[in-house]
Structures are given as C-alpha cells and as structure tokens.
Amino acid sequence: MAKKGWKDIPIGGLIEEAGTAKEYKTGSWRTFRPVIDKAKCINCLQCWMHCPDSCIKVKDSKMEGFDYDYCKGCGICASVCPVKCIKMKPDVKQ
Amino acid sequence: MANIKELSKIPERLTSGHRLCSGCGASIAVRQVLMGTTSPVVTAAATGCLEVATTIYPYTAWAVPFIHNAFENVAATISGAETAYRALKKKGKITKDIKFVAFGGDGGTYDIGLQSLSGALERGHNFVYVCYDNEAYMNTGIQRSGATPTGASTTTAPAGKVSYGKPQIRKDLTAIVAAHHIPYAAQGCISHWNDLVTKSQKAFAIEGPAFLNVFSPCHRGWRYPQSDTIKIAKLAVETGFWPLIEFENGKWSFTYRPKERKPVVEFLKTQGRFKHLFKEENKPVLGRIQKDIDTHWNYLEKLTQATSA
Amino acid sequence: MRERMPGKMHQDETRCKAVILTTHFNGWHGIYFKLNSNNMPTKTKQKEKTKNIVALTGDQAASEAMRQIDPDVVAAYPITPQTEIVMNFSQFVDDGKVSTEMIHVESEHSAMSACVGSAVSGARTMTATSANGLALMWEIVYIAASTRLPIVMPVVNRALSAPINIHCDHSDSMGARDSGWIQIYCENAQEVYENVIVAVKVAEHKKILLPVMVCQDGFITSHGVEGIEIFPDDKVKKFIGEYKLEHTLIDVDNPVTYGPLDLQDFYFEHKRQQSEAMKNAITTIPEVLAEFNRTFGKSHDLIEEYRLNDAQIGIVALSSTVGTTKTVVDELRKEGLKVGLLKPRFFRPFPKERITKALAGLKAVAVLDRSESFSNEGGPLFTEIKAALYESAKRPLVTNYIYGLGGRDIFPEDIKKVYKDLEDIKKNGKVGSLVNYLGVRD
C-alpha cells in the first residue's frame, strides 16, 4: 500500500485517531500460544489483570478466550493462573 | 479494595497492538494504574520503552489522549496540560472533569527527569505521576540508572573481572518525593494488583500531586523467562526488596507485610543480572544486599511508627 | 548608569519634550505623557486624537503587550535581562489584571516543556527568555516548532557563556535560527510592543502554525526607557482574535496522540510540512502586517529600507544598532554621501527576495553581525545575505563586521568607519577583508 505524502498527513506528528495500534497485529511474534481448559477455569480474571497486551477477552466478568491477533505468547497468563487451566503450546503457523 | 470483576468493565485505555516486548512489566503497570479511575484521563509519557513502543507513527496504542514531549520533562509537560485545562475550565471553554497522569521509567524519573518532577510536585499540580521502575535504562539497552540496585550487572556497570556490577545502592526516590510533602506517594508492584489499584484510586482521587513508584520487571534487562514477570515481582515484595508502603497526608505505613520476609537471594537467584553474585568471591556482596534490605526495612518500621501518631 | 543608549538615538516620539506626569498606568509607576497626532505635547484632558504614550522599557513593553494579549497560560523562568518581563507579568497575574494561569517553572527547560503541554491543550501560551535560558530549553525549542505549536516568546538577546556575560549580543537567538521558529528582531521598545502583538497573529495563522521569537537587545532596549504608544486593549484583543486549536490534547471525547515515535517512513514528510509552513510564512506574514498596519496606523514590513533608494553603499543591521545607524546615515547624507541602511525585521523566514531587491542597486554593502558563527566565513546574517545575493544578476560587493559581542557598545564613529570602508570598496571595486571585527581591541 502506498504511504501518504506530506500533503496528506496531519501536521506536527499528530495522530488524530485513538488506538490505531489495533491495525498492527502483534500475534505474529508468538511462538507459543495459550490454550485454556474452560472446564477448569474459575473466572478469577488473574490472566486478564496481568496480561501486558490486553489480550484476554472478558465478557460479563467471564474469561472468554484469547485475542490471538495480538497475543505475543509471553505465558504470563499461564503462570499466574491459580488453577493452572492455561497451557502454553507450540504455535503452529498457517 | 478493588473488585476485579468491576475493574474488568472499565474500557481498556491502552490497546493491544503496541510493540512492548512480550511479557513486559511496563504495560501491566500502566493498565493496573489506569484501573484506578473511571474519569476521563489525559496521559503523558517520558521518552522510554513505554513511549516508543506504544506510539510508532502512524499507530498509537492509546485509546485516551496522550502526549510525549521528551525524556526529562514529562512532569513539566503534564504541568502545562493541567494548567491549560484549569485556564480553559475557568473560562468555561471546557466543562468535563479530567484527570492527568504522567508515566516515566526509572531513568526518566530517578535521574534525568528528577528536577522536572520536583518542580511539578512543589507547584502542586493536580496530577498523578507514575514511575514504572524496571531498574535500568531498558530502552537504550540496559544501562545503569539511579534505580539500579547494588550488584546488578548492566551494560554500563557490567560484572567483570574486577567488578560485581553496580557498587552503589539505588536512591530512595519515594522518600525524595515524599519530602515534597505532597498529599500522597506510594510504592506498588504489578504482582499485587489489588494493592496497586487501591493506591491508584487514592492517587487519582486526591487533589494535588500524587506519586506511584511501580515495580515493573523487565525480562530482557533482568534476564529471566518472559512468563515469570509476575512471579519475580512477587518475590521482590516477599523478600522486602520492594516494600509496599505509602505516604498519605504525612503518615507512612506498610500496605502489605509479608508474614515472614524471605531471604533476598530467593529474589536475586531468579535473574541473570545477579548471577555473578553467586560466585564464591562475590558472596560478601549478597550479605551486604541482605543487610541493606534489613536496615531499610527497620528504618521503614521506625518511620511508620514515628508518623503514625 | 550608562550615559548613552545607542539604540535609542532615532526615536521621534522620545525627542519631544513632553509634559510629563507621574501616574499609575496598568501597574506601571512611571512617566506618563500624551502626544497629539503631530507628536506635539498636549495636556492630558484633550482626549481627541491623542495617542496613549507611556514611558516603558523594552521589557515592560513586552509585558504590556502580554497583558493585552492575556494569554491563557504563561510558563516562564527568570533570567537577566528578561527577568522584568516575568516580574511584570507575574504582578499582572497577582493583581488580577489578566486571566492567565502562570506556571512558575523550575527551569527554562521546563518552561518550554510546560508551554508545549499547554499549547497542545488548546491554550494560548507564552513564555520569555534570554541567552543561557534559551540554550537550556534548546531541545524543546525544536519540539515546539516541530509539533507546530504557536507559542510566542519574547527573547531578550544576551551573550551566551562562557565567559558568563549578561549583556547584549545575538548569539542566543542566532543559534536557534534553524529550530523552525519565526524570528522577529526589534529596533526599539515600540517595535517590541508591536511585534509581540503581531507575533500572536502570525504564529496562530492557519497557514503557518509555528512558534515566534520576538527578539530585542538586552539592556540596550530591554532596560532603556522610551515613550511607547500603547493601543487600546479592546483593539488589540480584536486584532489577535481567539486561539482555536483543531485537535486538542484535553478533548477527551476525541482522543489524539501527540509526539509519537516517527521513523524513516514519515519523519521526512513531517519535516517537509515544516518547510512548507515557513514558505507559507514568507507570503502570509505581509498579509498579517497589512492588517496590523490598517488597524493601528503603522507601516510594518518584512524589511525596512532607510534612504536606500539612491544609495550607493549600505549597511545591513538588526535590532537596536539600526537606530544608531540611521543617525549616522542622516549625518553622512548631509555631507553628500549616498549611504543607506537595510533592516531585516524578520530573519526567519528569511526575506530573501526583498533583501536582494533592496540591495541590488548598491555598489557595496556591509553586513553587521552581533554574533559569531565561527565558520571563518562571517556571522549568520552575513552568510545568509551573501548566499541570497549569489542568485542576483545585479549584486553589490559585500563585507562583514562582527561587532558588539558581550554588550560591547557600537558608536556612531564605528558605523562611520564602516561607511568609510565601503567608500573604499566602492572606489577600488574589491573587498579587502571579508570578515572584520568592529570595536575589538587588538
């Protein structure tokens, strides 16, 4: 995609929109992916609280899963899980 | 006390897609601190890992207003924004209640930004300053800072044939900040989220300057597996390496006391930056570090007693 | 006390022997007198057609303009010889004469940093500085320009250390000439007052959006008292209008990011935009000045030509030295010498077309620089003028004089010597010495 020229970008380095980093998928960094055993999960949300990449999906106070678009596979979620229901598995790239 | 289920309803202010290292402690610190308020926030950051990795043009991971100016001046920059807000509010040009928060690493806070921070605290701006402390200049490649602890090997104070790493002790920044007699200052840690979020809630609620010094491990700089960030943060608290204390309206207090402080080696042995200390010739340094921690802990005990009346 | 203020020699208002009343004007405990439109003294009860003339120093003139502008935020740190601006303005704040929120920062670095934070938040923002203060804020001076923030900063020119010196030269602001700020140089306190007002309008112009330094000579102008014509508050207010930033940092409903990391793929484009803003400035500033002139009955321009029309030799100078030179030009003209003077008011943007056109008809020109560039090729004003002339079909011989460093006075005799040298150059058709030092002991 052609990048915009100086006449077409805001002045002063301003980024006019919030949260545009969402367009940048960091999931490709991952070598291990977190996998959850929902049967064991107690929805304590420790994984959500400690995720550096805001990649734990929470809905109605329940752990819903991982956002693999951005998850870098650090494994903190698995490490902090008190019931050990998250496992890190080698990520198979498509 | 914060309720995690309630906190999970606050929209994320720092989005995914930032380029901090996998397993970074800094973004965890930012997320937890920002859970301390539901008000609209204006954020600022000093030059450093957090700033460069969250705002690589044309991308920004900030879902809230954000400004980066330079390395040593985030406190002055937020002073300007907060003052502009007051000026425009006075004139009726803005009506919302807004909170202001500045983030700086330990380099940008303990060292190069200390003057700017001191000025802003003394002037009494209504803002929260958050130091995400990872104990070295990580953005430029793990150089020693005023926050680097004794014995840590960094790229500018490396362990070598005649050196055990940094010989000096880290400065007590939280006490320096408290010496400005601001309403609130505290040390928090990302492993103790409830403690930190509670402190953040206090910091945001208070009128005037508030300061949070947040222990934020860096696996690249400290050399440990990236999944262990929270585990290591917790060990820092359990060993007394990073006491969870607060200074509120002139009174010091512990917000968490380990039942029994673990020996500091439990913390040190988890990280490559201290590996050399376990060589026979450096054993006395381990003793010294433990002694320093004990001395500081006793000092804090006396401080809390002295100011509790 | 200095016996003479060389920069003050060409003040038509101050030549009047006015009826002087001691009064209290907007906080000034000073001398107050009024002149009618013919600049003749009159009694203050005659209200019609009177100008409001107040005896003020250059620093007071700057702060008086700031009072009328009534910026939302001022963040400043005191430094000689700018201190009086900060003191005076603080008094205005504490007396409730302005609505400004003042930030008494702990350094100039924080002054400019706070100005950046304030200006991005949509507040009209000002500061002021001198010499080492400007040097300390250097890093953020660039950031203010690159972030395209219309901050206005009176600069009271003072020599840079070392050795430490509190007196005038232009080494401070000349060093900042590539920082992306617009720079205006003022001949006297009247111009300081007027240019500070002009600067707000220039800085905030949609086609420009760049910060502006309004430079005056330390002590010579900043501490010398002149009769200053002060415009009515409401007229100034109307002229400058409201500051409205399109995307403000504190608009929490439309969150933006300022100051991102800008790498190989976009940094250059942002710099290119800055160049364009400065190009726009050279064509837009005359429009702003025309509006100023219409509103206040003045004759500001990018440059000022003094008896240059039929001149054969000329001097180019900035700031207070222009006043001294005008007097010398008048004297030499009486002797029949065809001498003239060119005063660039704006140095950034550099009014190249106007300067080369003004100098085209001359045989020889001397450029006076109150700062050294240490390039061995002359001071900054000289090298830029010389470069500009390169493309002129008709160009004079040019020579450079470095003078007045660290506040060394420049006397009419010094200026006369320069004109005498120019006569020799004209006669011989060649420049003897390219870079000369005027008024230094061998």
PDB file of C-alpha atoms in Angstrom, chain C residues 99-328:
ATOM      1  CA  SER C  99      -6.883  35.890  33.430  1.00  0.00           C
ATOM      2  CA  THR C 100      -3.679  33.979  32.732  1.00  0.00           C
ATOM      3  CA  GLU C 101      -2.666  30.897  34.698  1.00  0.00           C
ATOM      4  CA  MET C 102       1.030  31.343  35.389  1.00  0.00           C
ATOM      5  CA  ILE C 103       3.399  28.390  35.853  1.00  0.00           C
ATOM      6  CA  HIS C 104       6.473  29.384  37.839  1.00  0.00           C
ATOM      7  CA  VAL C 105       8.626  26.602  36.498  1.00  0.00           C
ATOM      8  CA  GLU C 106      11.930  25.466  37.959  1.00  0.00           C
ATOM      9  CA  SER C 107      13.954  25.930  34.751  1.00  0.00           C
ATOM     10  CA  GLU C 108      13.717  27.153  31.182  1.00  0.00           C
ATOM     11  CA  HIS C 109      13.705  23.553  30.033  1.00  0.00           C
ATOM     12  CA  SER C 110      10.520  23.051  31.996  1.00  0.00           C
ATOM     13  CA  ALA C 111       9.221  26.439  30.817  1.00  0.00           C
ATOM     14  CA  MET C 112       9.231  25.340  27.196  1.00  0.00           C
ATOM     15  CA  SER C 113       8.109  21.821  28.147  1.00  0.00           C
ATOM     16  CA  ALA C 114       5.101  23.206  30.009  1.00  0.00           C
ATOM     17  CA  CYS C 115       4.410  25.546  27.077  1.00  0.00           C
ATOM     18  CA  VAL C 116       4.257  22.509  24.785  1.00  0.00           C
ATOM     19  CA  GLY C 117       1.851  20.736  27.163  1.00  0.00           C
ATOM     20  CA  SER C 118      -0.265  23.863  27.413  1.00  0.00           C
ATOM     21  CA  ALA C 119      -0.305  24.767  23.725  1.00  0.00           C
ATOM     22  CA  VAL C 120      -1.348  21.260  22.625  1.00  0.00           C
ATOM     23  CA  SER C 121      -4.190  21.545  25.103  1.00  0.00           C
ATOM     24  CA  GLY C 122      -5.591  24.492  23.186  1.00  0.00           C
ATOM     25  CA  ALA C 123      -4.408  27.275  25.475  1.00  0.00           C
ATOM     26  CA  ARG C 124      -2.817  30.430  24.068  1.00  0.00           C
ATOM     27  CA  THR C 125       0.614  30.101  25.567  1.00  0.00           C
ATOM     28  CA  MET C 126       3.598  32.391  26.041  1.00  0.00           C
ATOM     29  CA  THR C 127       6.994  32.430  27.703  1.00  0.00           C
ATOM     30  CA  ALA C 128      10.117  34.612  27.556  1.00  0.00           C
ATOM     31  CA  THR C 129      13.815  34.015  27.911  1.00  0.00           C
ATOM     32  CA  SER C 130      17.417  35.074  27.290  1.00  0.00           C
ATOM     33  CA  ALA C 131      20.784  33.538  26.485  1.00  0.00           C
ATOM     34  CA  ASN C 132      21.580  30.546  28.700  1.00  0.00           C
ATOM     35  CA  GLY C 133      17.872  30.123  29.346  1.00  0.00           C
ATOM     36  CA  LEU C 134      17.273  29.720  25.636  1.00  0.00           C
ATOM     37  CA  ALA C 135      20.235  27.358  25.492  1.00  0.00           C
ATOM     38  CA  LEU C 136      18.782  25.235  28.307  1.00  0.00           C
ATOM     39  CA  MET C 137      15.391  24.971  26.603  1.00  0.00           C
ATOM     40  CA  TRP C 138      17.011  24.194  23.243  1.00  0.00           C
ATOM     41  CA  GLU C 139      15.769  20.636  22.964  1.00  0.00           C
ATOM     42  CA  ILE C 140      12.174  21.679  23.499  1.00  0.00           C
ATOM     43  CA  VAL C 141      12.517  24.776  21.294  1.00  0.00           C
ATOM     44  CA  TYR C 142      12.801  22.357  18.377  1.00  0.00           C
ATOM     45  CA  ILE C 143       9.954  20.205  19.676  1.00  0.00           C
ATOM     46  CA  ALA C 144       7.634  23.220  19.980  1.00  0.00           C
ATOM     47  CA  ALA C 145       8.264  24.114  16.340  1.00  0.00           C
ATOM     48  CA  SER C 146       8.068  20.550  15.054  1.00  0.00           C
ATOM     49  CA  THR C 147       4.820  19.927  16.936  1.00  0.00           C
ATOM     50  CA  ARG C 148       3.603  23.111  15.190  1.00  0.00           C
ATOM     51  CA  LEU C 149       2.614  24.987  18.315  1.00  0.00           C
ATOM     52  CA  PRO C 150       2.040  28.749  18.032  1.00  0.00           C
ATOM     53  CA  ILE C 151       3.911  29.695  21.202  1.00  0.00           C
ATOM     54  CA  VAL C 152       5.110  33.315  21.353  1.00  0.00           C
ATOM     55  CA  MET C 153       8.366  34.001  23.169  1.00  0.00           C
ATOM     56  CA  PRO C 154       9.968  37.396  23.698  1.00  0.00           C
ATOM     57  CA  VAL C 155      13.729  36.802  23.630  1.00  0.00           C
ATOM     58  CA  VAL C 156      15.886  39.433  25.269  1.00  0.00           C
ATOM     59  CA  ASN C 157      19.132  38.925  23.414  1.00  0.00           C
ATOM     60  CA  ARG C 158      22.136  38.268  25.601  1.00  0.00           C
ATOM     61  CA  ALA C 159      25.561  36.758  25.031  1.00  0.00           C
ATOM     62  CA  LEU C 160      25.992  33.043  25.626  1.00  0.00           C
ATOM     63  CA  SER C 161      28.556  31.838  28.143  1.00  0.00           C
ATOM     64  CA  ALA C 162      31.492  31.349  28.528  1.00  0.00           C
ATOM     65  CA  PRO C 163      32.752  33.562  29.976  1.00  0.00           C
ATOM     66  CA  ILE C 164      29.445  34.453  31.528  1.00  0.00           C
ATOM     67  CA  ASN C 165      28.143  37.823  30.376  1.00  0.00           C
ATOM     68  CA  ILE C 166      24.724  39.351  30.876  1.00  0.00           C
ATOM     69  CA  HIS C 167      24.843  41.928  28.086  1.00  0.00           C
ATOM     70  CA  CYS C 168      23.606  42.003  24.558  1.00  0.00           C
ATOM     71  CA  ASP C 169      24.629  40.044  21.561  1.00  0.00           C
ATOM     72  CA  HIS C 170      22.641  37.807  19.268  1.00  0.00           C
ATOM     73  CA  SER C 171      24.464  34.540  19.824  1.00  0.00           C
ATOM     74  CA  ASP C 172      21.476  33.102  21.722  1.00  0.00           C
ATOM     75  CA  SER C 173      18.719  33.554  19.150  1.00  0.00           C
ATOM     76  CA  MET C 174      21.027  33.214  16.140  1.00  0.00           C
ATOM     77  CA  GLY C 175      21.965  29.785  17.394  1.00  0.00           C
ATOM     78  CA  ALA C 176      18.270  28.913  17.303  1.00  0.00           C
ATOM     79  CA  ARG C 177      17.841  30.112  13.723  1.00  0.00           C
ATOM     80  CA  ASP C 178      17.412  26.576  12.374  1.00  0.00           C
ATOM     81  CA  SER C 179      14.997  25.475  15.089  1.00  0.00           C
ATOM     82  CA  GLY C 180      11.919  26.157  12.970  1.00  0.00           C
ATOM     83  CA  TRP C 181      10.828  29.266  14.895  1.00  0.00           C
ATOM     84  CA  ILE C 182       9.894  32.507  13.236  1.00  0.00           C
ATOM     85  CA  GLN C 183      12.256  35.248  14.409  1.00  0.00           C
ATOM     86  CA  ILE C 184      11.493  38.962  14.544  1.00  0.00           C
ATOM     87  CA  TYR C 185      14.216  41.448  15.545  1.00  0.00           C
ATOM     88  CA  CYS C 186      13.103  44.730  17.115  1.00  0.00           C
ATOM     89  CA  GLU C 187      14.828  48.085  16.708  1.00  0.00           C
ATOM     90  CA  ASN C 188      13.322  49.623  19.812  1.00  0.00           C
ATOM     91  CA  ALA C 189      10.791  49.113  22.571  1.00  0.00           C
ATOM     92  CA  GLN C 190       7.914  50.378  20.418  1.00  0.00           C
ATOM     93  CA  GLU C 191       8.657  47.607  17.961  1.00  0.00           C
ATOM     94  CA  VAL C 192       8.905  45.104  20.797  1.00  0.00           C
ATOM     95  CA  TYR C 193       5.420  46.038  21.893  1.00  0.00           C
ATOM     96  CA  GLU C 194       4.003  45.904  18.386  1.00  0.00           C
ATOM     97  CA  ASN C 195       5.836  42.769  17.309  1.00  0.00           C
ATOM     98  CA  VAL C 196       4.687  40.765  20.326  1.00  0.00           C
ATOM     99  CA  ILE C 197       1.112  41.521  19.243  1.00  0.00           C
ATOM    100  CA  VAL C 198       1.922  40.760  15.592  1.00  0.00           C
ATOM    101  CA  ALA C 199       3.626  37.522  16.650  1.00  0.00           C
ATOM    102  CA  VAL C 200       0.449  36.059  18.124  1.00  0.00           C
ATOM    103  CA  LYS C 201      -1.428  36.572  14.888  1.00  0.00           C
ATOM    104  CA  VAL C 202       1.439  35.246  12.769  1.00  0.00           C
ATOM    105  CA  ALA C 203       2.035  32.180  14.946  1.00  0.00           C
ATOM    106  CA  GLU C 204      -1.624  31.164  15.028  1.00  0.00           C
ATOM    107  CA  HIS C 205      -2.299  31.749  11.333  1.00  0.00           C
ATOM    108  CA  LYS C 206      -3.754  28.549   9.884  1.00  0.00           C
ATOM    109  CA  LYS C 207      -1.256  28.561   7.029  1.00  0.00           C
ATOM    110  CA  ILE C 208       1.688  28.983   9.402  1.00  0.00           C
ATOM    111  CA  LEU C 209       1.219  27.442  12.887  1.00  0.00           C
ATOM    112  CA  LEU C 210       4.783  27.997  14.017  1.00  0.00           C
ATOM    113  CA  PRO C 211       6.178  29.484  17.215  1.00  0.00           C
ATOM    114  CA  VAL C 212       7.642  33.000  17.148  1.00  0.00           C
ATOM    115  CA  MET C 213      10.590  34.595  18.935  1.00  0.00           C
ATOM    116  CA  VAL C 214      10.381  38.363  19.326  1.00  0.00           C
ATOM    117  CA  CYS C 215      13.952  39.476  19.860  1.00  0.00           C
ATOM    118  CA  GLN C 216      15.086  42.694  21.482  1.00  0.00           C
ATOM    119  CA  ASP C 217      18.538  43.811  22.532  1.00  0.00           C
ATOM    120  CA  GLY C 218      19.338  43.007  26.155  1.00  0.00           C
ATOM    121  CA  PHE C 219      19.687  46.108  28.357  1.00  0.00           C
ATOM    122  CA  ILE C 220      20.002  48.465  25.373  1.00  0.00           C
ATOM    123  CA  THR C 221      16.337  48.019  24.539  1.00  0.00           C
ATOM    124  CA  SER C 222      15.104  45.900  27.448  1.00  0.00           C
ATOM    125  CA  HIS C 223      16.158  48.363  30.140  1.00  0.00           C
ATOM    126  CA  GLY C 224      16.105  51.669  28.263  1.00  0.00           C
ATOM    127  CA  VAL C 225      13.015  53.802  28.797  1.00  0.00           C
ATOM    128  CA  GLU C 226      11.131  55.058  25.751  1.00  0.00           C
ATOM    129  CA  GLY C 227       7.815  56.690  25.121  1.00  0.00           C
ATOM    130  CA  ILE C 228       5.695  53.842  23.835  1.00  0.00           C
ATOM    131  CA  GLU C 229       2.405  54.248  22.069  1.00  0.00           C
ATOM    132  CA  ILE C 230       0.035  51.759  23.658  1.00  0.00           C
ATOM    133  CA  PHE C 231      -3.019  50.697  21.670  1.00  0.00           C
ATOM    134  CA  PRO C 232      -6.430  50.339  23.301  1.00  0.00           C
ATOM    135  CA  ASP C 233      -6.907  46.939  24.976  1.00  0.00           C
ATOM    136  CA  ASP C 234     -10.058  46.114  23.033  1.00  0.00           C
ATOM    137  CA  LYS C 235      -8.425  46.904  19.714  1.00  0.00           C
ATOM    138  CA  VAL C 236      -5.557  44.532  20.465  1.00  0.00           C
ATOM    139  CA  LYS C 237      -7.965  41.857  21.630  1.00  0.00           C
ATOM    140  CA  LYS C 238      -9.989  42.191  18.448  1.00  0.00           C
ATOM    141  CA  PHE C 239      -6.873  42.092  16.273  1.00  0.00           C
ATOM    142  CA  ILE C 240      -5.485  38.884  17.755  1.00  0.00           C
ATOM    143  CA  GLY C 241      -8.859  37.101  17.938  1.00  0.00           C
ATOM    144  CA  GLU C 242      -9.413  33.745  19.617  1.00  0.00           C
ATOM    145  CA  TYR C 243      -6.934  30.862  19.637  1.00  0.00           C
ATOM    146  CA  LYS C 244      -8.600  27.748  18.382  1.00  0.00           C
ATOM    147  CA  LEU C 245      -6.612  24.543  18.005  1.00  0.00           C
ATOM    148  CA  GLU C 246      -8.298  21.912  15.871  1.00  0.00           C
ATOM    149  CA  HIS C 247      -7.187  18.851  17.824  1.00  0.00           C
ATOM    150  CA  THR C 248      -6.522  19.477  21.487  1.00  0.00           C
ATOM    151  CA  LEU C 249      -4.912  17.079  23.903  1.00  0.00           C
ATOM    152  CA  ILE C 250      -7.604  17.642  26.510  1.00  0.00           C
ATOM    153  CA  ASP C 251     -10.517  16.903  24.201  1.00  0.00           C
ATOM    154  CA  VAL C 252     -11.245  13.600  25.936  1.00  0.00           C
ATOM    155  CA  ASP C 253     -14.112  12.814  23.569  1.00  0.00           C
ATOM    156  CA  ASN C 254     -11.789  12.844  20.576  1.00  0.00           C
ATOM    157  CA  PRO C 255      -8.552  11.388  21.914  1.00  0.00           C
ATOM    158  CA  VAL C 256      -5.419  12.159  19.929  1.00  0.00           C
ATOM    159  CA  THR C 257      -1.765  11.253  20.293  1.00  0.00           C
ATOM    160  CA  TYR C 258       0.888  13.962  20.183  1.00  0.00           C
ATOM    161  CA  GLY C 259       4.616  13.345  19.945  1.00  0.00           C
ATOM    162  CA  PRO C 260       4.810   9.811  18.535  1.00  0.00           C
ATOM    163  CA  LEU C 261       7.935   7.943  17.538  1.00  0.00           C
ATOM    164  CA  ASP C 262       8.320   8.927  13.908  1.00  0.00           C
ATOM    165  CA  LEU C 263      10.794   6.837  11.982  1.00  0.00           C
ATOM    166  CA  GLN C 264      12.217   6.613   8.462  1.00  0.00           C
ATOM    167  CA  ASP C 265       8.834   6.263   6.830  1.00  0.00           C
ATOM    168  CA  PHE C 266       7.180   9.520   7.992  1.00  0.00           C
ATOM    169  CA  TYR C 267       9.683  11.827   9.762  1.00  0.00           C
ATOM    170  CA  PHE C 268      10.842  13.337   6.475  1.00  0.00           C
ATOM    171  CA  GLU C 269       7.247  14.121   5.447  1.00  0.00           C
ATOM    172  CA  HIS C 270       6.707  15.965   8.728  1.00  0.00           C
ATOM    173  CA  LYS C 271       9.862  17.994   8.163  1.00  0.00           C
ATOM    174  CA  ARG C 272       8.728  18.767   4.641  1.00  0.00           C
ATOM    175  CA  GLN C 273       5.498  20.136   6.094  1.00  0.00           C
ATOM    176  CA  GLN C 274       7.524  22.390   8.349  1.00  0.00           C
ATOM    177  CA  SER C 275       9.448  23.755   5.375  1.00  0.00           C
ATOM    178  CA  GLU C 276       6.149  24.443   3.687  1.00  0.00           C
ATOM    179  CA  ALA C 277       4.881  26.302   6.752  1.00  0.00           C
ATOM    180  CA  MET C 278       7.933  28.562   6.640  1.00  0.00           C
ATOM    181  CA  LYS C 279       7.357  29.105   2.900  1.00  0.00           C
ATOM    182  CA  ASN C 280       3.750  29.995   3.657  1.00  0.00           C
ATOM    183  CA  ALA C 281       5.003  32.337   6.343  1.00  0.00           C
ATOM    184  CA  ILE C 282       7.000  34.473   3.912  1.00  0.00           C
ATOM    185  CA  THR C 283       3.885  35.093   1.811  1.00  0.00           C
ATOM    186  CA  THR C 284       1.377  35.215   4.670  1.00  0.00           C
ATOM    187  CA  ILE C 285       3.235  37.475   7.108  1.00  0.00           C
ATOM    188  CA  PRO C 286       2.870  40.518   4.783  1.00  0.00           C
ATOM    189  CA  GLU C 287      -0.912  39.946   4.847  1.00  0.00           C
ATOM    190  CA  VAL C 288      -0.917  39.906   8.653  1.00  0.00           C
ATOM    191  CA  LEU C 289       1.282  43.003   8.722  1.00  0.00           C
ATOM    192  CA  ALA C 290      -1.041  44.774   6.285  1.00  0.00           C
ATOM    193  CA  GLU C 291      -3.942  44.080   8.625  1.00  0.00           C
ATOM    194  CA  PHE C 292      -1.874  45.297  11.563  1.00  0.00           C
ATOM    195  CA  ASN C 293      -0.937  48.461   9.676  1.00  0.00           C
ATOM    196  CA  ARG C 294      -4.547  49.140   8.719  1.00  0.00           C
ATOM    197  CA  THR C 295      -5.730  48.565  12.282  1.00  0.00           C
ATOM    198  CA  PHE C 296      -3.102  50.538  14.121  1.00  0.00           C
ATOM    199  CA  GLY C 297      -1.871  53.005  11.518  1.00  0.00           C
ATOM    200  CA  LYS C 298       1.622  51.554  11.266  1.00  0.00           C
ATOM    201  CA  SER C 299       3.944  50.570   8.444  1.00  0.00           C
ATOM    202  CA  HIS C 300       5.395  47.183   9.308  1.00  0.00           C
ATOM    203  CA  ASP C 301       7.000  45.114   6.592  1.00  0.00           C
ATOM    204  CA  LEU C 302       9.338  42.133   6.339  1.00  0.00           C
ATOM    205  CA  ILE C 303      12.213  44.586   5.958  1.00  0.00           C
ATOM    206  CA  GLU C 304      12.688  48.309   6.394  1.00  0.00           C
ATOM    207  CA  GLU C 305      14.669  50.327   3.889  1.00  0.00           C
ATOM    208  CA  TYR C 306      16.197  53.571   5.101  1.00  0.00           C
ATOM    209  CA  ARG C 307      17.356  56.088   2.466  1.00  0.00           C
ATOM    210  CA  LEU C 308      18.308  53.175   0.271  1.00  0.00           C
ATOM    211  CA  ASN C 309      16.630  54.337  -2.940  1.00  0.00           C
ATOM    212  CA  ASP C 310      19.515  56.269  -4.441  1.00  0.00           C
ATOM    213  CA  ALA C 311      22.207  54.916  -2.138  1.00  0.00           C
ATOM    214  CA  GLN C 312      25.486  53.562  -3.467  1.00  0.00           C
ATOM    215  CA  ILE C 313      26.685  51.950  -0.277  1.00  0.00           C
ATOM    216  CA  GLY C 314      24.668  50.426   2.526  1.00  0.00           C
ATOM    217  CA  ILE C 315      24.688  48.668   5.831  1.00  0.00           C
ATOM    218  CA  VAL C 316      22.503  45.764   6.862  1.00  0.00           C
ATOM    219  CA  ALA C 317      21.874  45.517  10.595  1.00  0.00           C
ATOM    220  CA  LEU C 318      19.397  44.098  13.081  1.00  0.00           C
ATOM    221  CA  SER C 319      17.774  45.457  16.215  1.00  0.00           C
ATOM    222  CA  SER C 320      18.983  48.497  18.184  1.00  0.00           C
ATOM    223  CA  THR C 321      22.071  49.080  16.039  1.00  0.00           C
ATOM    224  CA  VAL C 322      19.658  50.168  13.331  1.00  0.00           C
ATOM    225  CA  GLY C 323      18.782  53.240  15.402  1.00  0.00           C
ATOM    226  CA  THR C 324      22.407  54.263  15.718  1.00  0.00           C
ATOM    227  CA  THR C 325      22.993  53.641  12.020  1.00  0.00           C
ATOM    228  CA  LYS C 326      20.010  55.769  10.963  1.00  0.00           C
ATOM    229  CA  THR C 327      21.549  58.729  12.776  1.00  0.00           C
ATOM    230  CA  VAL C 328      24.854  58.158  11.020  1.00  0.00           C
TER     231      VAL C 328
END
